[in-house]
Amino acid sequence: MHKILLICDTTACSAANVELGDIHDEASVTVIAPDEAAVQPAHSSYDQIIIDMNLSDAQIQSVISAMRSAGVSIPIIIYPTGKKCWTAVPSTQGRPENAAGDCSRHKREHSGCGAMVISGEASIAGAACIYPHFFDDIDSGIIISTREGVCVYSNNTIQMLIGGSIVQRHIKELFGDYFPEEYKSGDGIQFDTVLRHAGIGRDIPVHVEAVPIAEKCPLGWYILVTGLENFSEFFETVEESAHQLMPPEFPETLMDRLAHEVRTPAALIKESIELIAEQYLGDINAMQKQYLDVAQKNIGRLVTAVNLMLEHTSANSVIAKLDVQDCNIHDILHSIVVTLNQLYPYLAGSIHLHHSAEVVVKTDQAKLAYILYTLMDMLVSGQAGAESVDVSVRSLDAHALIIIHTRYCGGDVLHADSNYPDALEICKVLLWLLKGSLTVDSEPNRPDGCLKIILPLEYETQIWRNET
Amino acid sequence: MSSTQKKQVLIVEDEQDLLTILQIRLSRDNYEVFTAPDGQAGLELAQTIKPDVVVLDIMMPGKDGFSLLRDLKGNEETCHIPVIVVTARDRIEEPCALEGAERFLVKPYEYSVLQESIRELTAGV
């Protein structure tokens, strides 16, 4: 049986234990506190040592130092256990930035002991645990995995397991078009290239050996980078590239939040002032009335200012003029699947769209397409960490049944608890878009890993499309 | 219903102070006011008392206003109850209308507008 020693604080223990138990079907997980691990570091009877990334930098460093000093050569994985790495945030907000923050922090803190960080994705972190054989020098290196990738630094070589969409994209940018859009497992490629470090403007020559990985479904790339003179510059380059690719927070989202935060207290002040001014709470004199009027006027000014800001933001966010046209769900899904295939070439062949009935929906097509896209984007590249998505549509008497089947490299169980609620949140939005005529199979732990969305067939056509 | 019987208003709002102020003002306007601090309590109260109108906030902990609105309009026994959405959020008028809300007011609103909306929506009751 695979024996894992998990070092984490008590609050993360139970969640982490469950996750790791799920990852390793036949693993035995022992959980100890960081203080205990630092005092008694010789744990040679374990196959893996996993340190919770949520511990403080000082705690992590203390444990690693103690283990290295004691000559422990067991692979050490710094792993984002608990819910921190896949907190239910059904959008791009927060997550990549957090991941990048983790990266910088750990790179900075652990550069002295040979550890490097690449921002990562939970699925790949899980994959590192499941497929440790990808890392040849795992027994002497330190793995740090976050949300989009995992890498091992040892013997002056960087080994990376890359599968998350963001890393996939920025690695592709870094390495140009070396990676073919379609590949078969085992087809390796080698090339020399030059990375440009934007911060110092220096070129970094590297030799890259890359092998695609497919365990039942495309998993990502195993990449060996050698010939690096300065590893930290390499990772800074990768991180900078990742930052540039991160989508900015939509200004309207920020303003929407701000509007709520300002309007609610403004409403309270306004209502309170009016209650006093109406003399419901007792008589007020002329002078008091005068100053209540001043307060009322200025609350009005404040609210007007917020409304103007919102209007301005809203006006700036309009990109295209839309017109009402007929459309059907198949068109929408088809365009989504095409887009997904373009965005995620490593998923080529794993996204299918079956169509057996024309389904017309009454909603804003742009919204529906966006939401479905977001849903799938989330499933593919976001919190859910799915490595492939099957989309199929088929008629079901009066309804169309859309089945979005996700596959995770770590197995469905790995993400079932934390990810289906995300997807269901999006479906709730779909629900109100379709005015309650849509039902969602909300069973969170479906054995077949399917999320089923049932769209009504008989809807009047009232769809928004780009005028062009 | 007797013409002397007070019209019933259910306010669902998580801001306790706003809830209290609105309760005071509507009571003074001769409405029988019921209050709920969240969507779940609001739903239970609405199903029990079947108020003449619901004044509903959207952003609430637990069951939010959207969810409550959907439940009210999706239930045969409560779908006839008019709902006035009052919210500080922006750009949700359309989804609220799609869900079946009869009126939509952005906080801070003029109380007279709320008064008029309630009067109109309860006129035929």
XYZ file of N, CA and C in Angstrom, chain A residues 303-434:
396
model
N -25.608 59.207 -4.503
C -26.250 58.164 -5.313
C -26.177 58.517 -6.798
N -26.375 59.795 -7.115
C -26.271 60.215 -8.513
C -24.873 59.939 -9.055
N -23.848 60.211 -8.230
C -22.468 59.975 -8.657
C -22.234 58.493 -8.939
N -22.741 57.630 -8.064
C -22.587 56.185 -8.268
C -23.290 55.764 -9.557
N -24.486 56.282 -9.765
C -25.230 55.916 -10.973
C -24.502 56.365 -12.240
N -23.905 57.561 -12.184
C -23.162 58.053 -13.342
C -21.956 57.169 -13.635
N -21.258 56.772 -12.569
C -20.097 55.894 -12.752
C -20.524 54.568 -13.383
N -21.629 54.051 -12.910
C -22.124 52.780 -13.441
C -22.505 52.900 -14.905
N -23.170 54.005 -15.236
C -23.564 54.210 -16.626
C -22.340 54.311 -17.525
N -21.325 55.012 -17.028
C -20.094 55.187 -17.788
C -19.434 53.833 -18.040
N -19.338 53.030 -16.983
C -18.713 51.710 -17.113
C -19.505 50.842 -18.060
N -20.806 50.902 -17.918
C -21.666 50.097 -18.769
C -21.508 50.501 -20.236
N -21.417 51.801 -20.482
C -21.264 52.282 -21.852
C -19.936 51.829 -22.440
N -18.893 51.840 -21.611
C -17.583 51.437 -22.089
C -17.493 49.942 -22.358
N -18.371 49.174 -21.714
C -18.249 47.727 -21.850
C -19.014 47.188 -23.058
N -19.737 48.061 -23.733
C -20.475 47.601 -24.909
C -19.497 47.390 -26.059
N -19.465 46.202 -26.577
C -18.498 45.879 -27.625
C -19.181 45.799 -28.985
N -20.294 45.120 -29.035
C -20.927 44.903 -30.334
C -22.401 45.252 -30.277
N -22.921 45.671 -31.411
C -24.356 45.923 -31.487
C -25.056 44.607 -31.777
N -26.102 44.359 -31.073
C -26.794 43.091 -31.248
C -28.165 43.319 -31.861
N -28.621 42.316 -32.570
C -29.923 42.396 -33.204
C -30.667 41.084 -32.939
N -31.977 41.166 -32.924
C -32.754 39.963 -32.669
C -32.838 39.115 -33.942
N -32.448 37.867 -33.832
C -32.518 36.948 -34.962
C -32.888 35.559 -34.453
N -33.271 34.707 -35.388
C -33.564 33.327 -35.011
C -32.264 32.565 -34.762
N -32.354 31.617 -33.890
C -31.170 30.816 -33.632
C -31.598 29.518 -32.974
N -30.763 28.548 -33.010
C -31.069 27.334 -32.268
C -29.876 26.917 -31.420
N -30.196 26.099 -30.469
C -29.194 25.722 -29.466
C -28.026 24.982 -30.089
N -28.317 24.241 -31.161
C -27.241 23.494 -31.801
C -26.177 24.431 -32.362
N -26.636 25.534 -32.995
C -25.683 26.515 -33.514
C -24.791 27.048 -32.408
N -25.451 27.354 -31.309
C -24.702 27.933 -30.191
C -23.660 26.942 -29.684
N -24.116 25.719 -29.462
C -23.187 24.721 -28.934
C -22.082 24.403 -29.936
N -22.473 24.381 -31.219
C -21.471 24.091 -32.239
C -20.368 25.148 -32.195
N -20.777 26.411 -32.113
C -19.763 27.476 -32.093
C -18.915 27.380 -30.824
N -19.558 26.972 -29.745
C -18.795 26.827 -28.500
C -17.757 25.721 -28.630
N -18.191 24.613 -29.191
C -17.273 23.477 -29.330
C -16.115 23.832 -30.260
N -16.426 24.531 -31.359
C -15.362 24.959 -32.277
C -14.373 25.860 -31.539
N -14.937 26.795 -30.770
C -14.070 27.707 -30.011
C -13.221 26.940 -29.013
N -13.857 26.000 -28.333
C -13.117 25.212 -27.346
C -11.984 24.446 -28.010
N -12.267 23.891 -29.183
C -11.230 23.127 -29.872
C -10.067 24.019 -30.289
N -10.418 25.274 -30.633
C -9.347 26.200 -31.017
C -8.539 26.622 -29.797
N -9.248 26.832 -28.709
C -8.565 27.305 -27.508
C -7.753 26.208 -26.826
N -8.286 25.024 -26.875
C -7.633 23.925 -26.165
C -7.321 22.795 -27.142
N -6.293 22.987 -27.961
C -6.005 21.970 -28.976
C -5.688 20.609 -28.370
N -5.203 20.615 -27.153
C -4.879 19.314 -26.569
C -6.130 18.510 -26.260
N -7.280 19.173 -26.364
C -8.527 18.440 -26.166
C -9.102 17.937 -27.482
N -8.356 18.184 -28.561
C -8.891 17.832 -29.881
C -9.372 16.390 -29.887
N -10.553 16.204 -30.392
C -11.102 14.858 -30.476
C -11.846 14.426 -29.237
N -11.716 15.184 -28.178
C -12.394 14.751 -26.960
C -13.677 15.544 -26.700
N -13.923 16.537 -27.549
C -15.173 17.277 -27.414
C -16.066 16.923 -28.599
N -17.209 16.419 -28.302
C -18.112 15.996 -29.373
C -19.445 16.697 -29.231
N -20.049 16.925 -30.349
C -21.391 17.500 -30.318
C -22.294 16.643 -31.189
N -23.235 15.998 -30.567
C -24.170 15.154 -31.299
C -25.491 15.895 -31.385
N -26.054 15.871 -32.538
C -27.275 16.635 -32.710
C -28.331 15.788 -33.398
N -29.459 15.669 -32.788
C -30.500 14.894 -33.439
C -31.820 15.646 -33.495
N -31.859 16.843 -32.934
C -33.102 17.602 -33.004
C -32.791 19.085 -32.927
N -33.526 19.846 -33.666
C -33.300 21.284 -33.618
C -34.011 21.860 -32.403
N -33.272 22.522 -31.610
C -33.825 23.026 -30.359
C -33.774 24.539 -30.381
N -34.892 25.149 -30.259
C -34.929 26.608 -30.282
C -35.129 27.114 -28.863
N -34.344 28.059 -28.490
C -34.476 28.588 -27.136
C -34.853 30.054 -27.185
N -35.561 30.472 -26.190
C -35.904 31.885 -26.106
C -35.044 32.521 -25.020
N -34.005 33.103 -25.464
C -33.193 33.862 -24.519
C -32.218 34.706 -25.305
N -31.421 35.386 -24.611
C -30.402 36.211 -25.225
C -29.264 35.275 -25.635
N -29.059 35.131 -26.930
C -28.080 34.159 -27.388
C -26.686 34.466 -26.863
N -26.369 35.751 -26.863
C -25.042 36.117 -26.401
C -24.849 35.680 -24.957
N -25.914 35.874 -24.177
C -25.824 35.480 -22.765
C -25.718 33.967 -22.639
N -26.567 33.279 -23.379
C -26.572 31.825 -23.258
C -25.232 31.257 -23.710
N -24.758 31.755 -24.846
C -23.487 31.271 -25.354
C -22.383 31.566 -24.353
N -22.424 32.771 -23.810
C -21.393 33.151 -22.857
C -21.435 32.251 -21.626
N -22.651 32.008 -21.165
C -22.775 31.223 -19.944
C -22.378 29.770 -20.178
N -22.839 29.227 -21.306
C -22.444 27.850 -21.601
C -20.934 27.758 -21.778
N -20.419 28.772 -22.455
C -18.977 28.791 -22.654
C -18.253 28.879 -21.315
N -18.756 29.766 -20.459
C -18.137 29.918 -19.143
C -18.194 28.610 -18.378
N -19.348 27.974 -18.483
C -19.511 26.701 -17.796
C -18.461 25.711 -18.265
N -18.332 25.633 -19.577
C -17.387 24.646 -20.089
C -15.947 25.079 -19.859
N -15.724 26.372 -19.974
C -14.381 26.871 -19.719
C -13.986 26.560 -18.290
N -14.956 26.722 -17.420
C -14.702 26.454 -16.013
C -14.418 24.971 -15.812
N -15.205 24.171 -16.482
C -15.014 22.733 -16.324
C -13.678 22.288 -16.894
N -13.281 22.935 -17.998
C -12.047 22.514 -18.645
C -10.827 23.077 -17.939
N -10.883 24.381 -17.664
C -9.632 25.006 -17.249
C -9.686 25.622 -15.856
N -10.828 25.709 -15.288
C -10.926 26.432 -14.032
C -10.823 25.531 -12.833
N -11.631 25.891 -11.856
C -11.608 25.166 -10.607
C -11.800 23.669 -10.806
N -12.668 23.357 -11.749
C -13.029 21.966 -11.883
C -11.858 21.113 -12.336
N -10.950 21.721 -13.079
C -9.764 20.985 -13.469
C -10.046 19.806 -14.376
N -11.150 19.865 -15.095
C -11.458 18.755 -15.985
C -10.488 18.761 -17.151
N -10.125 17.600 -17.596
C -9.173 17.515 -18.695
C -9.872 17.319 -20.031
N -11.086 16.975 -20.005
C -11.828 16.892 -21.257
C -13.310 17.071 -20.974
N -14.005 17.493 -21.979
C -15.438 17.709 -21.806
C -16.169 17.105 -22.999
N -17.141 16.335 -22.753
C -18.008 15.825 -23.807
C -19.305 16.604 -23.759
N -19.689 17.161 -24.860
C -20.983 17.831 -24.899
C -21.853 17.091 -25.895
N -22.957 16.633 -25.474
C -23.849 15.982 -26.425
C -25.260 16.505 -26.238
N -25.970 16.606 -27.344
C -27.342 17.103 -27.299
C -28.236 16.067 -27.950
N -29.293 15.707 -27.339
C -30.224 14.796 -28.007
C -31.648 15.146 -27.586
N -32.575 14.782 -28.412
C -33.950 15.140 -28.107
C -34.506 14.211 -27.045
N -35.403 14.739 -26.277
C -35.990 13.942 -25.203
C -37.445 14.388 -25.104
N -38.287 13.797 -25.944
C -39.685 14.205 -26.025
C -39.769 15.715 -26.216
N -40.218 16.408 -25.188
C -40.404 17.852 -25.350
C -39.147 18.639 -24.988
N -38.097 17.946 -24.695
C -36.908 18.651 -24.253
C -35.669 18.180 -24.997
N -34.683 19.007 -24.933
C -33.367 18.601 -25.404
C -32.528 18.308 -24.177
N -31.796 17.287 -24.274
C -30.967 16.918 -23.131
C -29.516 17.188 -23.490
N -28.932 18.077 -22.768
C -27.521 18.375 -22.995
C -26.745 17.694 -21.889
N -25.841 16.875 -22.289
C -25.030 16.206 -21.269
C -23.611 16.716 -21.378
N -23.164 17.263 -20.319
C -21.775 17.710 -20.292
C -21.024 16.730 -19.402
N -20.221 15.961 -20.034
C -19.517 14.922 -19.287
C -18.070 15.349 -19.121
N -17.666 15.456 -17.915
C -16.288 15.882 -17.672
C -15.457 14.685 -17.244
N -14.244 14.744 -17.660
C -13.321 13.708 -17.199
C -12.166 14.385 -16.492
N -11.814 13.856 -15.388
C -10.717 14.433 -14.627
C -9.567 13.447 -14.610
N -8.401 14.011 -14.704
C -7.251 13.099 -14.679
C -7.156 12.397 -13.344
N -7.706 13.024 -12.317
C -7.651 12.390 -11.007
C -8.884 11.549 -10.727
N -9.769 11.409 -11.688
C -10.991 10.647 -11.450
C -12.102 11.577 -11.025
N -13.320 11.176 -11.275
C -14.450 12.036 -10.963
C -14.538 12.366 -9.490
N -14.195 11.416 -8.671
C -14.355 11.584 -7.228
C -13.512 12.738 -6.710
N -12.368 12.911 -7.322
C -11.431 13.929 -6.843
C -12.078 15.303 -6.725
N -12.918 15.621 -7.693
C -13.443 16.975 -7.731
C -14.943 17.074 -7.509
N -15.560 15.951 -7.310
C -17.018 15.962 -7.320
C -17.614 16.934 -6.302
N -17.107 16.898 -5.103
C -17.705 17.716 -4.051
C -17.531 19.197 -4.299
N -16.352 19.568 -4.733
C -16.065 20.994 -4.800
C -16.457 21.611 -6.129
N -16.608 20.808 -7.165
C -16.791 21.415 -8.470
C -18.218 21.433 -8.982
N -18.969 20.431 -8.678
C -20.327 20.454 -9.184
C -21.125 21.654 -8.675
N -20.919 22.069 -7.433
C -21.632 23.276 -7.013
C -21.294 24.479 -7.893
N -20.036 24.557 -8.348
C -19.666 25.657 -9.242
C -20.508 25.613 -10.502
N -20.531 24.426 -11.098
C -21.263 24.283 -12.338
C -22.747 24.556 -12.111
N -23.229 24.117 -10.986
C -24.645 24.315 -10.717
C -24.978 25.779 -10.504
N -24.021 26.524 -9.997
C -24.234 27.965 -9.861
C -24.498 28.575 -11.234
N -23.713 28.150 -12.203
C -23.896 28.657 -13.559
C -25.258 28.222 -14.089
N -25.610 26.990 -13.758
C -26.910 26.504 -14.240
C -28.058 27.275 -13.621
N -27.840 27.758 -12.413
C -28.882 28.589 -11.795
C -29.111 29.839 -12.642
N -28.000 30.374 -13.153
C -28.125 31.549 -14.008
C -28.884 31.167 -15.277
N -28.542 29.994 -15.807
C -29.277 29.506 -16.975
C -30.759 29.400 -16.667
N -31.040 28.970 -15.451
C -32.436 28.803 -15.049
C -33.208 30.107 -15.161
N -32.617 31.158 -14.626
C -33.376 32.404 -14.710
C -33.383 32.972 -16.109
N -32.341 32.684 -16.879
C -32.362 33.137 -18.270
C -33.509 32.493 -19.021
N -33.751 31.236 -18.701
C -34.793 30.505 -19.408
C -36.097 30.509 -18.628
